[in-house]
Amino acid sequence: VTVAIFDKFKQLAATRRTLAQCGLASVNVVMEKLLSPTEAIVNGRRTILAGTNNYLGLTFDPGCIDAACRALHESGTGTTGSRAANGTYSGHVALEKELADFFDCRHAIVFSTGYVANLGMIATLVGPGDAVVIDADCHASIYDGCTLSRADIIRFRHNDPADLDKRLRRLGDRAANTLVIVEGLYSMLGDRAPLSAISAVKARYGAYLLVDEAHSLGVLGDHGRGLAEETGVAHEVDFIVGTFSKSLGAIGGYCASNHPELDLIRFANRPYLFTASPSPSVIASTRQALATLRARPELRLRLWENAHHLYHRLQDLGLTLGPEISPIVAIRMNSPEETVRQWCALLERGVYVNLVLPPATPDGGALLRCSMSAGHTPEQVDQIADVFAALQEPGNAPGPMV
Amino acid sequence: VADLDFDSLKVMKLLEELEDRFDISVPLNLLPSIRTVEDLALQLQRIIDEE
């Protein structure tokens, strides 16, 4: 007997059955054994990882692992409490100071995940009667933070400062109570926000600007601070939010800001108050990874070399790619079915990329999404491109779905 | 909106066109309460009157 609350999952079950027809039991990949930041055993096969957001390849960095091990022995496996109760250790406080110093901001808050950082900051900064104006392609955590805030949620067309201007103009006096949210690098196509134009618009209306640099920390800017640094408008950005789970190779999130109210925001921030704080080992490896990000700019250079290399090789194959070169290399596909077939064929040939199907895609299309790492060797990048090339040859193309 | 067999992408496109046509913004929060073309027309009218 079907219980009513489960009825809504019927459509999902049908989609999963369709996907299973490509011959794979599930599109949920299990990483059976990690060999390095860029290699794992998947389905018993040695596989190059080209979809992990591990931009600087620091997940196996010996310094980060040592720091995490020391913290485990010194401070235990978990904090068993929230930041506001027993879960603030000296490591959390030190990391907040280091983040503020890195971003050249007065204040920083550490959260348990990047998702929680967005949820907490947005839901606390705006409330009923306020407005939040977000780029249409913003991440789910931003949409969820907006929903939790109960503010009026208004979308503007992706990367369109003129549309943002219209939205703020239509708000009239309310524009001054409005939080504008964009991302440094958009996660699906790897395109940057036009940040100097956007910050000029927000300044004209006296609104506030939050930039999610989840995919741009360690990737953009002379010091790796992100798009705000690269475009030279960091002083116009009110709040920078990001994650430890990409370039810093751990898990957790942060917000950095010059507004003195940031410290007060902690105590009104439900996603901060009612979640256990990150484990000491996570904080320790994140601190070491941040130090490494600052000390070794060559990692960023290698990442970009790999990004250019893959982009050009895939472009030469005639594939339709995202609008600009970035460590996120997205291939636009014609249909979800073709995308699933190609994705399975890549995996069978030892290359893992991200399978992105509607509605997760920006414009309803389907994508194969690669993300490059400083940990990839030029040979690995060639191997990835070679597999894409082999799949394009007539006769090698994956067969139709049965 | 379901009557027109629109997916979420088409709904957003239609909404953007209406927003530009009437020079308004329709907050996303209102979407769950809009099921029919009449609902949509009433909401648009309400927002236009408020301005």
Short mmCIF file of C-alpha atoms in Angstrom, two decimals:
data_model
loop_
_atom_site.label_atom_id
_atom_site.label_comp_id
_atom_site.label_asym_id
_atom_site.label_seq_id
_atom_site.Cartn_x
_atom_site.Cartn_y
_atom_site.Cartn_z
CA VAL A 1 0.00 0.00 0.00
CA THR A 2 1.42 3.36 -0.98
CA VAL A 3 1.40 5.91 1.77
CA ALA A 4 0.27 9.32 0.53
CA ILE A 5 3.37 11.24 1.60
CA PHE A 6 5.43 9.01 -0.72
CA ASP A 7 3.22 9.62 -3.78
CA LYS A 8 5.30 12.61 -4.85
CA PHE A 9 8.32 10.36 -5.41
CA LYS A 10 6.66 8.41 -8.25
CA GLN A 11 8.03 10.75 -10.91
CA LEU A 12 11.50 10.45 -9.41
CA ALA A 13 11.26 6.66 -9.46
CA ALA A 14 10.30 6.74 -13.16
CA THR A 15 13.30 8.95 -13.98
CA ARG A 16 15.60 6.58 -12.10
CA ARG A 17 14.24 3.59 -14.03
CA THR A 18 15.00 5.40 -17.30
CA LEU A 19 18.55 6.09 -16.17
CA ALA A 20 19.05 2.49 -15.07
CA GLN A 21 18.28 1.38 -18.65
CA CYS A 22 21.68 2.68 -19.74
CA GLY A 23 23.05 -0.50 -18.18
CA LEU A 24 24.30 0.99 -14.98
CA ALA A 25 22.56 -0.08 -11.78
CA SER A 26 22.78 3.45 -10.47
CA VAL A 27 24.22 6.80 -11.42
CA ASN A 28 25.36 7.12 -7.83
CA VAL A 29 29.09 6.48 -8.04
CA VAL A 30 30.87 4.83 -5.14
CA MET A 31 34.52 5.80 -4.75
CA GLU A 32 35.73 2.36 -3.67
CA LYS A 33 39.28 3.45 -2.91
CA LEU A 34 40.95 6.84 -3.28
CA LEU A 35 44.44 6.64 -4.78
CA SER A 36 45.26 10.36 -4.93
CA PRO A 37 43.39 13.68 -5.32
CA THR A 38 42.88 12.78 -8.99
CA GLU A 39 42.50 8.98 -9.05
CA ALA A 40 40.19 6.42 -7.46
CA ILE A 41 38.94 2.87 -7.94
CA VAL A 42 35.35 3.04 -9.25
CA ASN A 43 33.44 -0.13 -10.22
CA GLY A 44 36.72 -1.98 -9.66
CA ARG A 45 38.48 0.17 -12.26
CA ARG A 46 41.29 2.71 -11.92
CA THR A 47 39.57 6.01 -12.78
CA ILE A 48 40.79 9.56 -13.35
CA LEU A 49 38.70 11.97 -11.32
CA ALA A 50 37.70 14.97 -13.43
CA GLY A 51 34.68 16.15 -11.46
CA THR A 52 35.63 16.69 -7.82
CA ASN A 53 35.99 20.51 -7.36
CA ASN A 54 39.34 19.64 -5.74
CA TYR A 55 40.82 22.70 -7.43
CA LEU A 56 44.18 22.83 -5.65
CA GLY A 57 44.47 19.05 -5.17
CA LEU A 58 45.14 19.42 -1.43
CA THR A 59 43.10 16.45 -0.13
CA PHE A 60 46.23 14.30 0.24
CA ASP A 61 48.64 17.14 1.04
CA PRO A 62 51.05 15.70 3.67
CA GLY A 63 51.01 18.95 5.67
CA CYS A 64 47.20 18.98 5.82
CA ILE A 65 47.07 15.29 6.79
CA ASP A 66 49.69 15.80 9.54
CA ALA A 67 47.81 18.80 10.92
CA ALA A 68 44.55 16.82 10.95
CA CYS A 69 46.21 13.82 12.66
CA ARG A 70 47.76 16.00 15.34
CA ALA A 71 44.40 17.67 16.02
CA LEU A 72 42.70 14.26 16.26
CA HIS A 73 45.17 13.15 18.93
CA GLU A 74 45.16 16.45 20.80
CA SER A 75 41.47 17.41 20.63
CA GLY A 76 39.53 14.27 19.78
CA THR A 77 37.22 13.20 16.97
CA GLY A 78 34.43 15.75 17.34
CA THR A 79 33.33 18.81 19.28
CA THR A 80 29.92 17.31 20.16
CA GLY A 81 28.43 20.77 20.34
CA SER A 82 27.48 23.97 18.58
CA ARG A 83 29.70 27.03 18.22
CA ALA A 84 27.53 28.86 20.77
CA ALA A 85 27.85 26.13 23.42
CA ASN A 86 30.90 23.87 23.85
CA GLY A 87 31.87 23.67 20.16
CA THR A 88 34.19 26.67 19.86
CA TYR A 89 37.80 25.50 20.25
CA SER A 90 40.90 27.64 19.88
CA GLY A 91 41.28 26.24 16.35
CA HIS A 92 37.90 27.64 15.25
CA VAL A 93 38.81 31.07 16.60
CA ALA A 94 42.27 30.93 14.99
CA LEU A 95 40.79 29.95 11.62
CA GLU A 96 38.35 32.88 11.81
CA LYS A 97 41.28 35.26 12.42
CA GLU A 98 43.24 33.71 9.55
CA LEU A 99 40.28 34.01 7.17
CA ALA A 100 39.72 37.66 8.12
CA ASP A 101 43.42 38.33 7.54
CA PHE A 102 43.39 36.48 4.21
CA PHE A 103 40.39 38.45 2.91
CA ASP A 104 41.69 41.69 4.45
CA CYS A 105 38.38 41.96 6.33
CA ARG A 106 37.73 42.79 9.96
CA HIS A 107 35.56 39.77 10.74
CA ALA A 108 34.96 36.18 9.72
CA ILE A 109 32.63 33.41 10.90
CA VAL A 110 33.25 29.69 10.46
CA PHE A 111 30.25 27.46 9.70
CA SER A 112 29.90 23.67 9.56
CA THR A 113 29.39 23.49 5.76
CA GLY A 114 29.23 25.88 2.83
CA TYR A 115 25.52 25.13 2.53
CA VAL A 116 25.00 26.11 6.17
CA ALA A 117 27.06 29.29 5.64
CA ASN A 118 24.69 30.47 2.89
CA LEU A 119 21.62 29.32 4.78
CA GLY A 120 22.74 31.08 7.95
CA MET A 121 23.96 34.33 6.44
CA ILE A 122 21.03 34.91 4.09
CA ALA A 123 18.31 33.85 6.53
CA THR A 124 19.80 36.10 9.23
CA LEU A 125 20.65 39.16 7.11
CA VAL A 126 17.17 39.54 5.59
CA GLY A 127 13.74 38.78 6.95
CA PRO A 128 10.03 39.36 6.30
CA GLY A 129 9.51 42.71 4.57
CA ASP A 130 13.08 42.81 3.20
CA ALA A 131 13.95 41.77 -0.34
CA VAL A 132 16.68 39.57 -1.70
CA VAL A 133 17.60 39.91 -5.38
CA ILE A 134 19.55 36.91 -6.68
CA ASP A 135 21.08 35.85 -9.97
CA ALA A 136 18.77 33.25 -11.53
CA ASP A 137 21.63 30.71 -11.71
CA CYS A 138 22.51 30.86 -8.02
CA HIS A 139 23.19 27.64 -6.12
CA ALA A 140 20.44 25.73 -4.29
CA SER A 141 21.91 26.75 -0.91
CA ILE A 142 21.26 30.40 -1.83
CA TYR A 143 17.67 29.67 -2.86
CA ASP A 144 17.16 27.69 0.36
CA GLY A 145 18.64 30.49 2.48
CA CYS A 146 16.25 32.93 0.80
CA THR A 147 13.27 30.66 1.48
CA LEU A 148 14.28 30.31 5.13
CA SER A 149 14.58 34.11 5.46
CA ARG A 150 10.92 34.71 4.45
CA ALA A 151 12.07 37.86 2.60
CA ASP A 152 10.65 38.58 -0.87
CA ILE A 153 12.78 36.58 -3.33
CA ILE A 154 13.36 38.28 -6.69
CA ARG A 155 15.47 36.75 -9.48
CA PHE A 156 17.36 38.73 -12.06
CA ARG A 157 18.47 37.30 -15.40
CA HIS A 158 21.78 35.48 -15.19
CA ASN A 159 24.81 37.81 -15.38
CA ASP A 160 22.60 40.74 -16.50
CA PRO A 161 23.43 43.94 -14.53
CA ALA A 162 20.79 45.89 -16.51
CA ASP A 163 18.10 43.47 -15.30
CA LEU A 164 19.45 43.79 -11.73
CA ASP A 165 19.17 47.57 -12.12
CA LYS A 166 15.51 47.24 -13.17
CA ARG A 167 14.74 44.96 -10.23
CA LEU A 168 16.28 47.39 -7.72
CA ARG A 169 14.53 50.37 -9.35
CA ARG A 170 11.16 48.59 -9.10
CA LEU A 171 11.76 48.07 -5.35
CA GLY A 172 11.82 51.86 -4.82
CA ASP A 173 12.63 52.77 -1.19
CA ARG A 174 12.95 49.10 -0.32
CA ALA A 175 16.17 48.84 -2.37
CA ALA A 176 18.13 50.03 0.67
CA ASN A 177 16.86 46.98 2.62
CA THR A 178 17.86 44.64 -0.15
CA LEU A 179 20.55 42.00 -0.31
CA VAL A 180 21.91 41.25 -3.79
CA ILE A 181 23.50 37.80 -4.22
CA VAL A 182 25.80 36.58 -6.99
CA GLU A 183 28.51 33.94 -7.31
CA GLY A 184 32.18 34.35 -8.20
CA LEU A 185 32.24 31.38 -10.57
CA TYR A 186 28.94 29.72 -11.44
CA SER A 187 29.26 26.06 -10.61
CA MET A 188 27.68 24.52 -13.71
CA LEU A 189 29.19 26.48 -16.64
CA GLY A 190 32.20 28.05 -14.90
CA ASP A 191 31.35 31.60 -15.98
CA ARG A 192 32.21 34.62 -13.82
CA ALA A 193 29.74 37.23 -12.57
CA PRO A 194 30.26 40.71 -14.17
CA LEU A 195 31.13 41.90 -10.68
CA SER A 196 32.28 45.48 -11.28
CA ALA A 197 29.04 46.30 -13.14
CA ILE A 198 26.97 44.50 -10.48
CA SER A 199 28.68 46.27 -7.56
CA ALA A 200 28.20 49.63 -9.33
CA VAL A 201 24.45 48.94 -9.60
CA LYS A 202 24.13 47.88 -5.98
CA ALA A 203 26.07 50.95 -4.80
CA ARG A 204 23.77 53.25 -6.82
CA TYR A 205 20.73 51.90 -4.95
CA GLY A 206 22.42 51.60 -1.54
CA ALA A 207 21.75 47.85 -1.44
CA TYR A 208 24.05 45.21 0.07
CA LEU A 209 26.06 42.66 -1.88
CA LEU A 210 26.89 39.07 -0.93
CA VAL A 211 29.26 37.14 -3.21
CA ASP A 212 29.48 33.35 -2.96
CA GLU A 213 33.09 32.52 -3.81
CA ALA A 214 32.68 28.75 -3.29
CA HIS A 215 34.23 27.89 -6.67
CA SER A 216 36.57 30.90 -6.92
CA LEU A 217 38.49 30.74 -3.62
CA GLY A 218 42.05 29.70 -4.52
CA VAL A 219 41.10 29.95 -8.19
CA LEU A 220 40.73 33.68 -9.02
CA GLY A 221 42.67 36.78 -7.98
CA ASP A 222 46.38 37.45 -7.46
CA HIS A 223 46.19 36.03 -3.94
CA GLY A 224 43.46 33.47 -4.66
CA ARG A 225 40.81 35.42 -2.74
CA GLY A 226 38.29 35.08 -5.55
CA LEU A 227 36.42 37.17 -8.09
CA ALA A 228 36.08 40.21 -5.80
CA GLU A 229 39.88 40.41 -5.70
CA GLU A 230 40.30 39.71 -9.41
CA THR A 231 37.91 42.51 -10.41
CA GLY A 232 39.27 44.93 -7.81
CA VAL A 233 35.91 45.58 -6.13
CA ALA A 234 36.48 43.76 -2.81
CA HIS A 235 35.75 47.02 -0.91
CA GLU A 236 32.26 47.12 -2.50
CA VAL A 237 31.41 43.56 -1.42
CA ASP A 238 29.60 43.48 1.92
CA PHE A 239 29.79 39.74 2.53
CA ILE A 240 31.97 37.02 1.06
CA VAL A 241 30.69 33.49 1.63
CA GLY A 242 32.51 30.31 0.72
CA THR A 243 33.36 26.74 1.53
CA PHE A 244 36.27 24.64 2.80
CA SER A 245 35.13 21.71 0.67
CA LYS A 246 36.65 22.68 -2.68
CA SER A 247 40.05 24.40 -2.85
CA LEU A 248 40.71 23.74 0.85
CA GLY A 249 39.97 20.01 0.57
CA ALA A 250 37.89 19.57 3.76
CA ILE A 251 34.33 20.55 4.72
CA GLY A 252 32.92 23.70 6.30
CA GLY A 253 31.99 27.23 5.32
CA TYR A 254 32.72 30.85 6.14
CA CYS A 255 31.57 34.42 5.82
CA ALA A 256 34.02 37.36 5.83
CA SER A 257 32.92 40.99 6.13
CA ASN A 258 34.00 44.44 7.28
CA HIS A 259 30.62 45.14 8.87
CA PRO A 260 31.07 45.24 12.67
CA GLU A 261 27.61 43.62 12.99
CA LEU A 262 29.00 40.30 11.74
CA ASP A 263 29.86 39.25 15.28
CA LEU A 264 26.27 40.00 16.42
CA ILE A 265 24.88 38.04 13.48
CA ARG A 266 26.30 34.86 15.05
CA PHE A 267 23.81 35.04 17.89
CA ALA A 268 20.77 35.42 15.64
CA ASN A 269 21.97 32.81 13.16
CA ARG A 270 19.96 29.62 13.61
CA PRO A 271 21.93 27.44 11.17
CA TYR A 272 25.08 28.51 13.09
CA LEU A 273 23.57 28.09 16.55
CA PHE A 274 21.82 24.75 16.08
CA THR A 275 24.47 22.69 14.28
CA ALA A 276 27.52 21.00 15.77
CA SER A 277 30.74 22.81 14.89
CA PRO A 278 33.35 21.33 12.53
CA SER A 279 35.60 18.63 14.04
CA PRO A 280 39.06 19.72 15.26
CA SER A 281 40.80 17.70 12.53
CA VAL A 282 38.70 19.40 9.83
CA ILE A 283 39.61 22.83 11.23
CA ALA A 284 43.29 21.87 11.44
CA SER A 285 43.55 20.62 7.84
CA THR A 286 41.59 23.67 6.62
CA ARG A 287 44.00 26.05 8.39
CA GLN A 288 46.97 24.26 6.85
CA ALA A 289 45.31 24.26 3.41
CA LEU A 290 44.67 28.02 3.67
CA ALA A 291 48.33 28.55 4.59
CA THR A 292 49.35 26.39 1.62
CA LEU A 293 47.01 28.29 -0.72
CA ARG A 294 48.77 31.51 0.36
CA ALA A 295 52.30 30.13 0.23
CA ARG A 296 52.08 28.24 -3.07
CA PRO A 297 50.53 30.39 -5.83
CA GLU A 298 52.06 27.92 -8.30
CA LEU A 299 49.15 25.57 -7.50
CA ARG A 300 46.77 28.14 -8.99
CA LEU A 301 48.97 28.49 -12.08
CA ARG A 302 49.02 24.72 -12.60
CA LEU A 303 45.24 24.58 -12.19
CA TRP A 304 44.81 27.19 -14.91
CA GLU A 305 47.29 25.45 -17.22
CA ASN A 306 45.22 22.29 -16.87
CA ALA A 307 41.98 24.24 -17.45
CA HIS A 308 43.31 25.81 -20.66
CA HIS A 309 44.71 22.48 -21.80
CA LEU A 310 41.42 20.58 -21.39
CA TYR A 311 39.28 23.42 -22.75
CA HIS A 312 41.32 23.69 -25.93
CA ARG A 313 41.51 19.95 -26.49
CA LEU A 314 37.74 19.56 -26.10
CA GLN A 315 37.12 22.64 -28.23
CA ASP A 316 39.27 21.10 -30.98
CA LEU A 317 36.99 18.06 -30.88
CA GLY A 318 34.10 20.34 -31.83
CA LEU A 319 32.33 19.98 -28.48
CA THR A 320 30.08 22.82 -27.32
CA LEU A 321 31.63 24.23 -24.15
CA GLY A 322 30.77 26.88 -21.55
CA PRO A 323 31.18 30.58 -22.45
CA GLU A 324 34.65 31.13 -20.96
CA ILE A 325 37.73 29.13 -19.99
CA SER A 326 37.77 28.21 -16.31
CA PRO A 327 38.63 25.19 -14.15
CA ILE A 328 35.00 24.17 -14.67
CA VAL A 329 34.80 22.81 -18.21
CA ALA A 330 31.19 22.07 -19.12
CA ILE A 331 30.14 20.26 -22.28
CA ARG A 332 26.63 21.04 -23.52
CA MET A 333 24.80 17.93 -24.72
CA ASN A 334 21.80 17.52 -26.98
CA SER A 335 19.59 15.42 -24.74
CA PRO A 336 19.52 13.89 -21.27
CA GLU A 337 19.62 10.38 -22.84
CA GLU A 338 22.77 11.15 -24.84
CA THR A 339 24.34 12.70 -21.76
CA VAL A 340 23.72 9.61 -19.64
CA ARG A 341 25.10 7.34 -22.41
CA GLN A 342 28.25 9.43 -22.79
CA TRP A 343 28.71 9.67 -19.04
CA CYS A 344 28.48 5.85 -18.68
CA ALA A 345 30.89 5.38 -21.58
CA LEU A 346 33.40 7.78 -20.01
CA LEU A 347 33.19 5.92 -16.70
CA GLU A 348 33.69 2.56 -18.44
CA ARG A 349 36.84 4.01 -19.99
CA GLY A 350 38.14 5.23 -16.63
CA VAL A 351 37.12 8.88 -16.58
CA TYR A 352 34.76 10.29 -13.95
CA VAL A 353 33.02 13.60 -14.75
CA ASN A 354 29.81 15.10 -13.31
CA LEU A 355 26.50 14.16 -14.88
CA VAL A 356 24.21 17.21 -14.77
CA LEU A 357 20.60 16.75 -15.81
CA PRO A 358 17.65 19.15 -15.74
CA PRO A 359 16.47 20.78 -13.52
CA ALA A 360 19.99 21.23 -12.06
CA THR A 361 21.22 22.91 -15.25
CA PRO A 362 20.96 26.65 -15.83
CA ASP A 363 18.87 26.65 -19.02
CA GLY A 364 17.18 23.26 -18.97
CA GLY A 365 19.88 21.56 -21.04
CA ALA A 366 22.02 18.60 -20.00
CA LEU A 367 25.75 18.81 -19.27
CA LEU A 368 28.84 16.75 -18.76
CA ARG A 369 30.77 18.84 -16.26
CA CYS A 370 34.51 18.47 -15.74
CA SER A 371 36.45 20.24 -13.03
CA MET A 372 40.21 20.50 -13.24
CA SER A 373 42.67 20.24 -10.37
CA ALA A 374 46.22 21.45 -9.79
CA GLY A 375 46.75 17.77 -8.94
CA HIS A 376 46.12 16.61 -12.52
CA THR A 377 49.27 15.91 -14.52
CA PRO A 378 49.35 17.10 -18.15
CA GLU A 379 49.27 13.39 -19.09
CA GLN A 380 46.04 12.88 -17.14
CA VAL A 381 44.45 15.88 -18.88
CA ASP A 382 45.44 14.34 -22.21
CA GLN A 383 44.00 10.99 -21.15
CA ILE A 384 40.69 12.67 -20.28
CA ALA A 385 40.60 14.42 -23.66
CA ASP A 386 41.67 11.22 -25.47
CA VAL A 387 38.66 9.38 -24.04
CA PHE A 388 36.33 12.14 -25.23
CA ALA A 389 38.01 11.92 -28.65
CA ALA A 390 37.65 8.11 -28.80
CA LEU A 391 33.95 8.36 -28.01
CA GLN A 392 33.47 10.68 -30.97
CA GLU A 393 34.84 8.20 -33.50
CA PRO A 394 32.14 6.46 -35.51
CA GLY A 395 31.74 2.92 -34.25
CA ASN A 396 33.04 3.88 -30.82
CA ALA A 397 30.07 6.00 -29.96
CA PRO A 398 28.02 4.55 -27.14
CA GLY A 399 25.01 2.65 -28.48
CA PRO A 400 21.41 3.80 -28.16
CA MET A 401 19.60 3.18 -24.93
CA VAL A 402 17.59 -0.01 -25.09
CA VAL B 1 -0.16 26.96 -15.05
CA ALA B 2 -0.19 23.18 -15.05
CA ASP B 3 -3.12 23.38 -17.50
CA LEU B 4 -0.80 24.88 -20.10
CA ASP B 5 1.62 21.95 -19.67
CA PHE B 6 4.43 24.36 -18.78
CA ASP B 7 7.60 23.09 -17.12
CA SER B 8 9.34 25.25 -14.53
CA LEU B 9 11.63 26.77 -17.15
CA LYS B 10 8.70 27.92 -19.31
CA VAL B 11 6.97 29.32 -16.24
CA MET B 12 10.03 31.45 -15.44
CA LYS B 13 10.32 32.65 -19.06
CA LEU B 14 6.66 33.66 -19.14
CA LEU B 15 7.05 35.41 -15.81
CA GLU B 16 10.11 37.38 -17.00
CA GLU B 17 8.18 38.58 -20.05
CA LEU B 18 5.20 39.64 -17.95
CA GLU B 19 7.51 41.39 -15.46
CA ASP B 20 9.08 43.44 -18.26
CA ARG B 21 5.71 44.11 -19.91
CA PHE B 22 4.25 45.62 -16.70
CA ASP B 23 7.57 46.85 -15.22
CA ILE B 24 7.15 44.88 -11.98
CA SER B 25 8.91 42.06 -10.12
CA VAL B 26 6.93 39.02 -9.00
CA PRO B 27 8.61 37.54 -5.90
CA LEU B 28 9.23 33.79 -6.14
CA ASN B 29 7.44 33.38 -2.80
CA LEU B 30 4.12 33.98 -4.61
CA LEU B 31 4.54 31.17 -7.13
CA PRO B 32 3.14 28.32 -5.00
CA SER B 33 -0.14 30.23 -4.67
CA ILE B 34 -0.46 30.66 -8.46
CA ARG B 35 -2.15 27.60 -9.98
CA THR B 36 -4.30 29.06 -12.75
CA VAL B 37 -4.14 31.87 -15.29
CA GLU B 38 -6.74 33.71 -13.18
CA ASP B 39 -4.48 33.41 -10.07
CA LEU B 40 -1.65 34.88 -12.11
CA ALA B 41 -3.74 37.77 -13.43
CA LEU B 42 -5.00 38.61 -9.91
CA GLN B 43 -1.47 38.60 -8.47
CA LEU B 44 -0.14 40.79 -11.29
CA GLN B 45 -3.03 43.23 -10.77
CA ARG B 46 -2.36 43.34 -7.03
CA ILE B 47 1.36 44.10 -7.55
CA ILE B 48 0.61 46.77 -10.17
CA ASP B 49 -1.96 48.43 -7.84
CA GLU B 50 0.53 48.48 -4.95
CA GLU B 51 3.03 50.52 -6.96
#
